[in-house]
């Protein structure tokens, strides 16, 4: 680790990706994450790497798809409306088993919405979004430091499973400044073109074909089952979460990203009042930490899920809790960020006169 | 006995998925012959489209990827930018390239991407059953222009090479036809220049090949070839629209 530098989240994302060995960026401008492509546009040429501003998000994701087919570490970054445009590409990438990283700095929707931070693309990111039975690994950091660290993991996971990894942040994380310490540079001179890559047959015995097409239903079912097998492995091995003050907790907040960050303050406020509140913060929102939440359902009196959407992760929490304990919800919509006091107030209403 | 004509090695043994008399096969052969003659087979990645040639990788034995409908030029851009040593080409129909993928095509051309595009104009959407395409002629009956294409309803046929030739990015832009031996020989010459433009790193290249779709035109292959000469070529004339220095 090097020294700490004060950096905007959107720029830290680019710097971390570059250090993690990202060799190409393709993207289209959209607020609130323009600092990310701008940063790439300065740094990538200096390093002899690729930066290309595409004509649209439809084009950028298909450029990413092409570069991913060569086994090159590649990224695009965007925000909600742009991510919506990319969904067809995501689906192709999934069934082609090629690695790439996509950052979504979520903003308020639906439609053009606004440019304020939101979490309303949770369903889209974790349940697929495009057509067909597929998933991407979805990482949801809650600080800029964590984002910078996870950019490295995002590329490693993408390569390990030949899958798309989404880093799901929001406009607040992109615009905020924080001290960050970056991990060591990945030595890109060690990168090799993988055996499966389509770069021209060269000396390879067989030619490579990358396609998401299989016209026979039985064949396509096989492809689907192989995908499901991969997802099963990911679920078994890659679930990540943080549990904050959960050891003796009687109540559990559940939140991800920016809200989780605020929720930590809420936990501290409750603890100062002698209330045993904890926080369960999924870091991978797909795969979702079902087992861990199920376990805590034995321990706590109720769960309190807080999000900047109409209760999207709430459904996954409820599935994990499976009726064992009540799951309450509070959320703000359209880009409104709830305050710690506000969340704590809502929590105390749930307690009623009990504490 | 002396062998005077054979299948190029870069064409596989697989059974065709094309209809009898479909010129897609001629276009495949020209591409395969040139890749061999120019010693490009092992360097090549072909980006196949969504359309009748969606299974093109069955037939031409190079590394290949299968793009989403219309996105071949974007995908090719992604490959070529990170792997400039590869020879990267797309093979696209008129629905794929000129309708749903026109933005990706125009911008790849404007950027002067070092990719080569083989563009098959058969006047309709062959794969989905013969619907109207941007190249459908005025008056032509298709399954979605049952009363014939009408300018007031559907506008006019799109001339992609003429449009792209107005840009600075392309190094070579031409239109050839697959209706007769003479035209096919000429088509190969044009394609060779297009491939050369990429090999010499001169810029974007595209050759439109005026083709036929006997099945959806409801014609015999011979009638379809005649229709190309009589009706299509007057609207889509053969020619070179942009030839950068060094392409020859
Ligand atoms: C996003 C999307 N829209 C529509 C389709 C359906 N579709 C498949 S092929 C095709 C038209 C292909 O026509 P063309 O590009 O002219 O190729 P041809 O079959 O004539 O060679 C269409 C509309 C699709 N696969 N994907
Ligand atoms: S439908 Fe038309 S373009 Fe497609 S294979 Fe048949 S003849 Fe050729
Ligand atoms: Mg067509």
XYZ file of C-alpha atoms and ligand atoms in Angstrom:
638
model
C 0.000 0.000 0.000
C 1.188 3.480 -0.810
C 0.393 6.810 0.791
C -3.049 8.266 1.370
C -4.350 10.683 -1.252
C -7.481 12.804 -1.078
C -9.637 11.883 -4.033
C -13.123 12.074 -5.468
C -14.835 8.686 -5.582
C -15.359 8.859 -9.327
C -11.640 9.421 -9.877
C -10.572 6.833 -7.339
C -12.590 4.278 -9.307
C -10.570 5.041 -12.435
C -7.201 5.102 -10.669
C -7.917 1.822 -8.885
C -9.066 0.169 -12.115
C -5.912 1.318 -13.872
C -3.719 -0.032 -11.090
C -5.690 -3.277 -11.191
C -4.563 -3.733 -14.780
C -7.517 -2.380 -16.710
C -6.206 -2.067 -20.282
C -9.206 -0.485 -21.981
C -12.086 1.857 -21.236
C -15.095 2.372 -23.506
C -17.904 4.659 -22.384
C -20.313 7.504 -22.955
C -20.610 10.585 -20.705
C -23.380 10.751 -18.120
C -23.707 12.609 -14.821
C -22.937 11.891 -11.965
C -19.840 9.938 -13.012
C -18.175 12.017 -15.739
C -15.018 12.380 -13.668
C -14.396 8.667 -14.174
C -14.138 8.687 -18.001
C -12.372 12.050 -17.853
C -9.758 10.582 -15.552
C -9.361 7.532 -17.804
C -9.028 9.796 -20.839
C -6.014 11.493 -19.233
C -4.308 8.438 -17.768
C -4.857 5.633 -20.279
C -2.922 7.220 -23.171
C -0.036 8.006 -20.795
C 0.198 4.288 -20.073
C -0.253 3.192 -23.683
C -3.691 1.787 -22.880
C -7.004 2.292 -24.628
C -9.526 5.035 -23.894
C -12.364 5.464 -26.353
C -15.453 7.632 -26.032
C -18.192 5.660 -27.750
C -21.166 7.093 -29.624
C -23.637 5.642 -27.106
C -23.903 3.205 -24.243
C -25.198 0.635 -26.717
C -21.921 0.967 -28.585
C -19.777 1.126 -25.444
C -21.023 -2.139 -23.995
C -20.558 -3.870 -27.339
C -17.019 -2.502 -27.566
C -16.468 -3.866 -24.069
C -17.922 -7.177 -25.273
C -15.480 -7.245 -28.198
C -12.463 -6.400 -26.038
C -13.609 -8.934 -23.429
C -13.574 -11.629 -26.125
C -9.800 -11.084 -26.385
C -9.381 -11.672 -22.639
C -8.263 -8.088 -22.054
C -9.158 -6.381 -18.766
C -11.827 -3.924 -19.860
C -14.286 -1.589 -18.197
C -17.165 0.748 -18.847
C -18.665 3.140 -16.349
C -22.056 4.809 -16.515
C -25.143 5.765 -14.557
C -28.692 4.425 -14.525
C -30.119 5.495 -17.933
C -26.891 4.475 -19.634
C -26.894 1.161 -17.815
C -30.456 0.539 -19.017
C -29.240 0.919 -22.592
C -26.536 -1.693 -22.019
C -28.788 -4.510 -20.857
C -28.861 -6.428 -24.144
C -25.078 -6.407 -24.154
C -24.934 -7.650 -20.553
C -27.092 -10.603 -21.502
C -24.855 -11.490 -24.479
C -21.745 -11.137 -22.306
C -23.267 -13.468 -19.709
C -23.984 -16.267 -22.162
C -20.635 -15.789 -23.898
C -18.710 -16.255 -20.639
C -16.379 -13.310 -21.116
C -14.973 -11.157 -18.310
C -15.520 -7.424 -17.879
C -16.227 -4.816 -15.240
C -19.090 -2.325 -15.265
C -19.527 0.509 -12.786
C -23.012 1.921 -12.214
C -23.092 5.197 -10.270
C -26.839 5.025 -9.691
C -28.999 8.124 -9.944
C -32.682 8.840 -9.324
C -35.185 7.290 -11.748
C -37.301 6.110 -13.454
C -36.844 7.794 -16.814
C -34.471 10.699 -16.985
C -35.130 11.100 -13.259
C -32.491 13.266 -11.656
C -28.758 13.204 -11.024
C -28.996 12.684 -7.260
C -27.760 9.473 -5.587
C -30.195 6.553 -5.544
C -30.235 2.773 -5.192
C -33.177 2.027 -7.418
C -31.205 -0.146 -9.864
C -30.748 -2.938 -7.316
C -33.255 -5.239 -9.018
C -31.774 -4.529 -12.433
C -28.243 -5.259 -11.225
C -28.869 -8.304 -9.062
C -31.685 -10.087 -10.877
C -30.245 -9.880 -14.374
C -31.727 -6.824 -16.053
C -31.348 -8.079 -19.596
C -33.155 -11.085 -21.039
C -32.542 -14.688 -20.047
C -31.480 -16.537 -16.912
C -28.250 -14.886 -15.919
C -26.459 -13.074 -13.141
C -23.499 -10.793 -12.771
C -21.436 -10.574 -9.623
C -22.493 -7.301 -7.982
C -20.220 -5.536 -5.509
C -21.668 -2.736 -3.370
C -18.951 -0.773 -1.555
C -19.879 1.817 1.091
C -16.767 4.016 1.216
C -14.334 5.311 -1.361
C -11.545 3.252 0.180
C -13.617 0.125 -0.119
C -14.510 1.029 -3.715
C -10.836 1.430 -4.584
C -10.044 -1.949 -3.000
C -12.963 -3.713 -4.648
C -11.964 -2.538 -8.132
C -9.054 -4.994 -7.882
C -11.348 -7.794 -6.740
C -13.800 -6.923 -9.497
C -11.209 -7.628 -12.207
C -9.928 -10.745 -10.425
C -13.424 -12.178 -10.023
C -14.288 -11.320 -13.627
C -11.239 -13.241 -14.860
C -11.662 -16.103 -12.411
C -15.238 -16.863 -13.436
C -15.276 -15.289 -16.903
C -18.199 -13.171 -15.854
C -19.310 -9.560 -15.777
C -18.752 -7.874 -12.424
C -20.821 -4.826 -11.559
C -19.541 -2.294 -9.066
C -22.730 -0.719 -7.798
C -22.224 2.707 -6.289
C -24.283 5.893 -6.377
C -23.819 9.518 -7.226
C -22.888 10.388 -3.656
C -19.950 7.987 -3.604
C -18.834 9.339 -6.954
C -18.875 12.981 -5.896
C -17.591 12.659 -2.328
C -13.901 13.202 -1.495
C -12.075 10.955 0.922
C -8.511 9.918 1.679
C -7.718 6.718 -0.231
C -4.792 4.353 -0.144
C -4.411 2.331 -3.328
C -3.206 -1.239 -3.533
C -0.003 -2.021 -5.421
C -0.023 -1.877 -9.215
C -0.809 -5.133 -10.955
C 2.088 -6.050 -13.257
C 0.399 -6.022 -16.654
C 3.522 -7.254 -18.422
C 2.615 -10.672 -16.977
C -0.812 -10.707 -18.649
C -1.201 -13.441 -21.251
C -3.876 -13.865 -23.875
C -6.088 -16.683 -22.540
C -6.487 -19.895 -24.558
C -10.175 -19.218 -25.192
C -9.720 -15.671 -26.555
C -10.659 -14.726 -30.115
C -7.655 -12.830 -31.456
C -6.955 -14.895 -34.571
C -6.107 -18.597 -34.413
C -2.333 -18.152 -34.622
C -0.551 -21.314 -33.466
C -3.563 -22.669 -31.601
C -4.760 -26.127 -32.733
C -8.424 -25.193 -32.829
C -10.013 -21.907 -33.740
C -12.053 -20.111 -31.086
C -15.659 -19.087 -31.475
C -17.439 -16.946 -28.909
C -21.182 -16.921 -29.245
C -24.293 -16.763 -27.091
C -26.264 -18.552 -29.808
C -27.352 -22.185 -29.721
C -30.349 -22.831 -31.886
C -31.258 -26.265 -30.492
C -33.243 -25.996 -27.249
C -31.442 -29.005 -25.728
C -28.111 -27.395 -26.549
C -29.161 -24.050 -25.150
C -30.438 -25.760 -22.032
C -26.957 -27.241 -21.597
C -25.424 -23.784 -21.925
C -27.887 -22.520 -19.329
C -27.091 -25.357 -16.958
C -23.389 -24.618 -17.293
C -24.131 -21.008 -16.377
C -26.168 -22.139 -13.379
C -23.316 -24.395 -12.308
C -20.979 -21.406 -12.420
C -23.434 -19.296 -10.413
C -23.671 -22.058 -7.817
C -19.893 -22.023 -7.372
C -19.933 -18.261 -7.035
C -22.684 -18.460 -4.425
C -20.680 -21.005 -2.463
C -17.378 -19.145 -2.579
C -17.790 -15.440 -3.114
C -20.407 -14.141 -0.682
C -19.073 -11.160 1.228
C -20.643 -9.090 3.955
C -19.758 -6.921 6.877
C -21.478 -7.332 10.201
C -21.208 -4.275 12.411
C -21.966 -4.628 16.128
C -23.884 -7.808 15.448
C -22.365 -10.087 18.134
C -24.885 -9.200 20.787
C -27.408 -7.401 18.601
C -31.110 -7.690 19.378
C -32.101 -5.743 16.267
C -30.451 -5.746 12.847
C -30.362 -3.008 10.269
C -29.835 -4.213 6.711
C -28.453 -1.767 4.154
C -25.917 -1.558 1.330
C -23.709 1.161 -0.158
C -24.298 4.741 0.898
C -27.185 3.842 3.200
C -25.023 1.274 4.996
C -22.532 4.002 5.674
C -25.248 6.140 7.270
C -26.592 3.072 9.059
C -23.304 2.678 10.927
C -23.924 6.078 12.503
C -27.430 4.940 13.389
C -25.990 1.871 15.112
C -23.595 4.095 17.071
C -26.474 6.381 18.098
C -28.506 3.416 19.331
C -25.561 1.891 21.165
C -24.953 5.238 22.914
C -28.560 4.972 24.133
C -27.943 1.422 25.330
C -29.974 -0.201 22.527
C -28.393 -3.329 21.058
C -28.647 -2.524 17.371
C -26.324 -3.952 14.719
C -25.911 -3.721 10.950
C -25.687 -6.417 8.312
C -24.140 -4.959 5.191
C -23.972 -7.172 2.105
C -20.833 -6.365 0.112
C -21.833 -8.772 -2.625
C -25.491 -8.032 -3.267
C -25.272 -10.875 -5.766
C -24.482 -13.464 -4.554
C -26.604 -12.362 -1.601
C -25.578 -13.384 1.947
C -28.698 -15.481 2.515
C -27.229 -17.960 4.970
C -25.650 -15.302 7.142
C -28.908 -13.365 7.379
C -30.858 -16.566 8.050
C -28.508 -17.287 10.938
C -29.047 -13.847 12.450
C -32.806 -14.439 12.216
C -32.340 -16.864 15.124
C -30.769 -14.092 17.176
C -32.472 -10.749 16.561
C -36.023 -9.637 17.386
C -36.562 -7.970 14.038
C -34.783 -6.674 10.948
C -34.998 -3.111 9.715
C -34.086 -2.705 6.067
C -33.244 0.799 4.846
C -32.638 1.715 1.217
C -32.782 4.604 -1.236
C -35.488 2.845 -3.272
C -38.927 1.362 -2.722
C -37.614 -1.705 -0.945
C -35.671 -3.748 -3.451
C -33.039 -5.512 -1.347
C -35.895 -5.871 1.132
C -37.176 -8.796 -0.942
C -33.865 -10.644 -0.639
C -33.730 -9.964 3.094
C -37.265 -11.313 3.489
C -36.443 -14.417 1.469
C -33.405 -15.035 3.682
C -35.322 -14.428 6.919
C -38.064 -16.661 5.573
C -40.774 -15.470 7.933
C -38.811 -16.258 11.092
C -38.789 -12.637 12.250
C -40.476 -9.419 11.160
C -38.648 -7.423 8.486
C -39.458 -3.712 8.497
C -38.502 -1.220 5.849
C -37.836 2.467 5.488
C -36.688 4.192 2.328
C -36.423 7.450 0.446
C -36.981 7.718 -3.290
C -35.968 9.824 -6.233
C -32.491 10.687 -5.000
C -33.329 11.777 -1.445
C -30.676 10.593 1.016
C -32.054 9.766 4.468
C -30.213 11.177 7.492
C -29.016 9.091 10.420
C -31.427 10.941 12.746
C -34.311 10.205 10.424
C -33.487 6.489 10.261
C -32.957 6.312 14.007
C -36.315 8.017 14.539
C -38.035 5.428 12.329
C -36.261 2.642 14.181
C -37.439 3.959 17.538
C -41.021 4.029 16.278
C -40.667 0.284 15.615
C -39.468 -0.262 19.153
C -42.568 1.458 20.452
C -42.369 1.854 24.214
C -40.199 -1.232 24.605
C -36.804 0.350 25.241
C -5.592 -34.953 -63.767
C -4.901 -31.343 -62.920
C -6.902 -29.668 -60.171
C -8.054 -26.306 -61.447
C -10.758 -25.322 -58.980
C -11.327 -26.267 -55.375
C -12.938 -25.185 -52.173
C -10.688 -22.814 -50.232
C -9.269 -24.521 -47.127
C -10.748 -21.712 -45.053
C -14.225 -22.929 -46.006
C -15.343 -25.775 -43.735
C -17.114 -28.998 -44.719
C -20.330 -28.159 -42.880
C -23.710 -28.419 -44.549
C -24.988 -25.010 -45.544
C -27.721 -23.231 -43.643
C -28.466 -20.999 -46.633
C -31.295 -21.494 -49.114
C -30.482 -22.950 -52.533
C -29.169 -20.232 -54.840
C -28.465 -17.760 -52.039
C -25.481 -15.505 -52.826
C -24.370 -15.446 -49.164
C -22.330 -18.507 -50.196
C -20.598 -16.568 -52.975
C -19.718 -13.778 -50.569
C -18.332 -16.325 -48.069
C -16.191 -17.862 -50.765
C -14.765 -14.501 -51.825
C -13.901 -13.643 -48.230
C -12.293 -17.047 -47.620
C -10.278 -16.915 -50.857
C -8.948 -13.472 -50.025
C -8.074 -14.330 -46.426
C -6.046 -17.232 -47.799
C -4.439 -15.330 -50.629
C -3.509 -12.472 -48.303
C -2.283 -14.907 -45.637
C -4.719 -13.546 -43.074
C -6.647 -16.658 -41.999
C -4.740 -17.199 -38.731
C -4.808 -13.521 -37.816
C -8.480 -12.981 -38.472
C -11.421 -12.475 -36.149
C -14.731 -12.246 -37.976
C -17.605 -10.543 -36.203
C -20.766 -12.244 -37.464
C -24.152 -10.512 -37.447
C -27.711 -11.454 -36.608
C -29.336 -12.326 -39.905
C -29.120 -15.260 -42.292
C -25.344 -15.276 -41.833
C -25.639 -15.624 -38.063
C -23.987 -19.052 -38.432
C -21.247 -17.726 -40.697
C -18.617 -19.125 -38.339
C -19.804 -22.594 -39.297
C -18.456 -21.952 -42.763
C -15.389 -19.703 -42.619
C -12.702 -21.269 -40.460
C -11.334 -18.333 -38.482
C -11.644 -17.160 -34.909
C -15.087 -15.649 -34.632
C -17.512 -13.844 -32.390
C -21.255 -13.490 -32.725
C -22.455 -9.908 -32.200
C -25.836 -8.651 -31.074
C -28.076 -7.464 -33.926
C -26.483 -4.365 -35.445
C -23.537 -4.099 -33.053
C -20.857 -5.768 -35.130
C -18.906 -2.567 -35.826
C -18.842 -1.704 -32.112
C -17.702 -5.197 -31.216
C -15.076 -5.128 -33.954
C -13.899 -1.759 -32.612
C -13.458 -3.287 -29.159
C -11.406 -6.178 -30.530
C -9.262 -4.106 -32.869
C -8.486 -1.399 -30.322
C -7.081 -3.845 -27.797
C -5.630 -6.203 -30.399
C -4.437 -4.128 -33.343
C -2.352 -7.050 -34.689
C -5.517 -9.003 -35.474
C -7.292 -8.653 -38.798
C -10.824 -7.746 -37.743
C -13.789 -7.747 -40.097
C -17.531 -7.774 -39.848
C -20.012 -9.432 -42.181
C -23.450 -7.829 -41.960
C -26.813 -7.726 -43.659
C -28.688 -4.583 -44.641
C -31.088 -4.801 -41.701
C -28.214 -5.385 -39.313
C -25.930 -2.673 -40.674
C -28.190 -0.028 -42.188
C -31.155 -0.168 -39.821
C -30.570 -1.229 -36.226
C -26.799 -0.812 -36.453
C -26.491 2.348 -38.525
C -25.144 4.421 -35.624
C -22.381 1.923 -34.847
C -21.511 1.725 -38.550
C -21.367 5.467 -39.175
C -19.314 6.135 -36.053
C -16.863 3.310 -36.705
C -16.397 4.794 -40.175
C -16.075 8.347 -38.848
C -13.446 7.233 -36.335
C -11.565 5.516 -39.124
C -11.561 2.238 -37.203
C -9.099 -0.171 -38.763
C -11.790 -2.716 -39.537
C -13.230 -4.068 -42.788
C -16.940 -4.459 -43.354
C -18.621 -6.815 -45.817
C -22.137 -5.519 -46.232
C -24.761 -7.724 -47.897
C -27.618 -5.812 -49.502
C -30.378 -8.275 -50.319
C -33.187 -5.754 -50.066
C -34.949 -7.354 -47.152
C -34.665 -9.092 -43.791
C -33.993 -12.601 -45.045
C -33.737 -14.364 -41.743
C -36.976 -13.152 -40.229
C -39.011 -13.924 -43.323
C -38.583 -11.100 -45.797
C -39.643 -7.889 -44.065
C -38.820 -4.452 -45.447
C -35.210 -3.288 -45.036
C -33.683 0.201 -45.421
C -32.557 -0.977 -48.881
C -35.980 -2.182 -50.061
C -36.781 -0.538 -53.396
C -39.708 1.815 -53.936
C -42.688 -0.300 -54.882
C -41.097 -3.539 -53.667
C -43.506 -5.847 -51.912
C -42.263 -7.391 -48.672
C -44.094 -8.968 -45.750
C -44.236 -5.587 -43.993
C -44.768 -3.505 -47.119
C -47.578 -5.588 -48.617
C -48.688 -2.712 -50.858
C -45.135 -2.026 -51.982
C -42.687 0.346 -50.313
C -44.183 3.830 -50.403
C -41.972 6.914 -50.029
C -44.633 8.828 -48.086
C -44.879 5.990 -45.574
C -41.419 4.380 -45.554
C -39.093 6.957 -47.057
C -36.420 5.989 -49.548
C -33.748 3.302 -49.946
C -30.531 4.067 -48.071
C -27.236 4.266 -49.921
C -24.691 3.403 -47.274
C -21.455 3.663 -49.310
C -22.441 7.064 -50.677
C -23.223 8.246 -47.130
C -19.992 6.927 -45.636
C -17.850 8.246 -48.472
C -18.707 11.737 -47.242
C -16.778 11.041 -44.021
C -13.044 11.485 -43.523
C -12.466 8.232 -41.599
C -12.925 5.654 -44.365
C -9.991 4.597 -46.552
C -11.973 2.482 -48.952
C -15.697 2.409 -49.762
C -17.248 0.569 -52.683
C -20.286 -1.278 -53.997
C -20.130 -4.448 -56.065
C -22.699 -7.038 -57.107
C -22.949 -10.818 -56.940
C -25.236 -11.379 -59.916
C -22.780 -12.450 -62.616
C -19.247 -13.876 -63.005
C -17.876 -10.516 -64.188
C -19.382 -8.701 -61.247
C -18.165 -11.360 -58.825
C -14.610 -11.027 -60.094
C -14.905 -7.274 -59.662
C -16.357 -7.781 -56.162
C -13.270 -9.737 -55.194
C -11.034 -6.917 -56.438
C -12.966 -4.413 -54.345
C -12.867 -6.649 -51.281
C -9.131 -7.054 -51.704
C -8.717 -3.289 -51.612
C -10.889 -3.106 -48.510
C -8.775 -5.725 -46.740
C -5.614 -3.999 -47.912
C -6.835 -0.748 -46.361
C -6.835 -2.481 -42.984
C -3.592 -4.395 -43.486
C -1.885 -1.126 -44.403
C -3.518 0.610 -41.443
C -5.113 3.259 -43.669
C -8.572 3.472 -42.129
C -12.083 2.044 -42.202
C -13.189 0.031 -45.222
C -16.527 -1.254 -46.452
C -17.772 -3.042 -49.531
C -21.488 -3.350 -50.162
C -22.319 -6.491 -52.097
C -25.628 -6.273 -53.922
C -27.067 -9.698 -53.328
C -30.320 -11.581 -53.705
C -32.785 -13.381 -51.504
C -34.461 -15.777 -53.925
C -36.578 -17.333 -51.169
C -38.234 -14.147 -49.969
C -38.212 -12.513 -53.372
C -40.181 -15.604 -54.411
C -38.001 -16.078 -57.476
C -35.750 -18.761 -58.859
C -32.066 -18.010 -58.339
C -31.744 -17.108 -62.028
C -34.728 -14.733 -61.885
C -33.281 -13.184 -58.743
C -29.968 -12.487 -60.486
C -31.854 -10.920 -63.375
C -33.788 -8.743 -60.986
C -30.524 -7.459 -59.526
C -29.414 -6.312 -62.988
C -32.770 -4.916 -64.076
C -34.136 -3.347 -60.911
C -31.551 -3.124 -58.155
C -28.355 -1.953 -59.825
C -30.017 1.107 -61.397
C -30.803 2.256 -57.834
C -27.622 0.894 -56.222
C -24.916 1.436 -58.852
C -21.628 -0.434 -58.732
C -18.608 1.735 -58.051
C -15.806 2.851 -55.811
C -16.792 5.832 -53.695
C -13.621 6.387 -51.759
C -10.143 5.104 -52.481
C -7.387 6.384 -50.219
C -3.816 6.518 -51.455
C -2.048 3.221 -50.885
C -5.115 1.016 -51.140
C -4.354 -0.032 -54.729
C -32.499 -6.666 -31.023
C -33.038 -7.556 -32.072
N -34.087 -7.148 -32.823
C -34.595 -7.953 -33.774
C -34.054 -9.185 -34.003
C -34.687 -10.084 -35.048
N -33.899 -10.185 -36.296
C -33.085 -11.221 -36.514
S -32.339 -11.155 -37.997
C -33.149 -9.718 -38.396
C -32.987 -9.071 -39.725
C -31.785 -9.497 -40.459
O -31.810 -8.929 -41.727
P -30.489 -8.550 -42.477
O -29.557 -7.900 -41.559
O -30.867 -7.813 -43.679
O -29.832 -9.982 -42.817
P -30.313 -11.076 -43.884
O -31.034 -12.114 -43.073
O -31.189 -10.416 -44.870
O -29.042 -11.593 -44.443
C -33.984 -9.319 -37.366
C -34.842 -8.132 -37.406
C -32.959 -9.586 -33.197
N -32.365 -10.771 -33.342
N -32.469 -8.745 -32.262
S -33.676 -16.236 -46.677
Fe -32.776 -15.168 -48.420
S -30.844 -14.320 -47.679
Fe -31.511 -15.877 -46.226
S -30.493 -17.761 -46.847
Fe -32.494 -17.743 -47.814
S -32.175 -16.787 -49.777
Fe -30.388 -16.328 -48.559
Mg -30.915 -8.435 -45.652
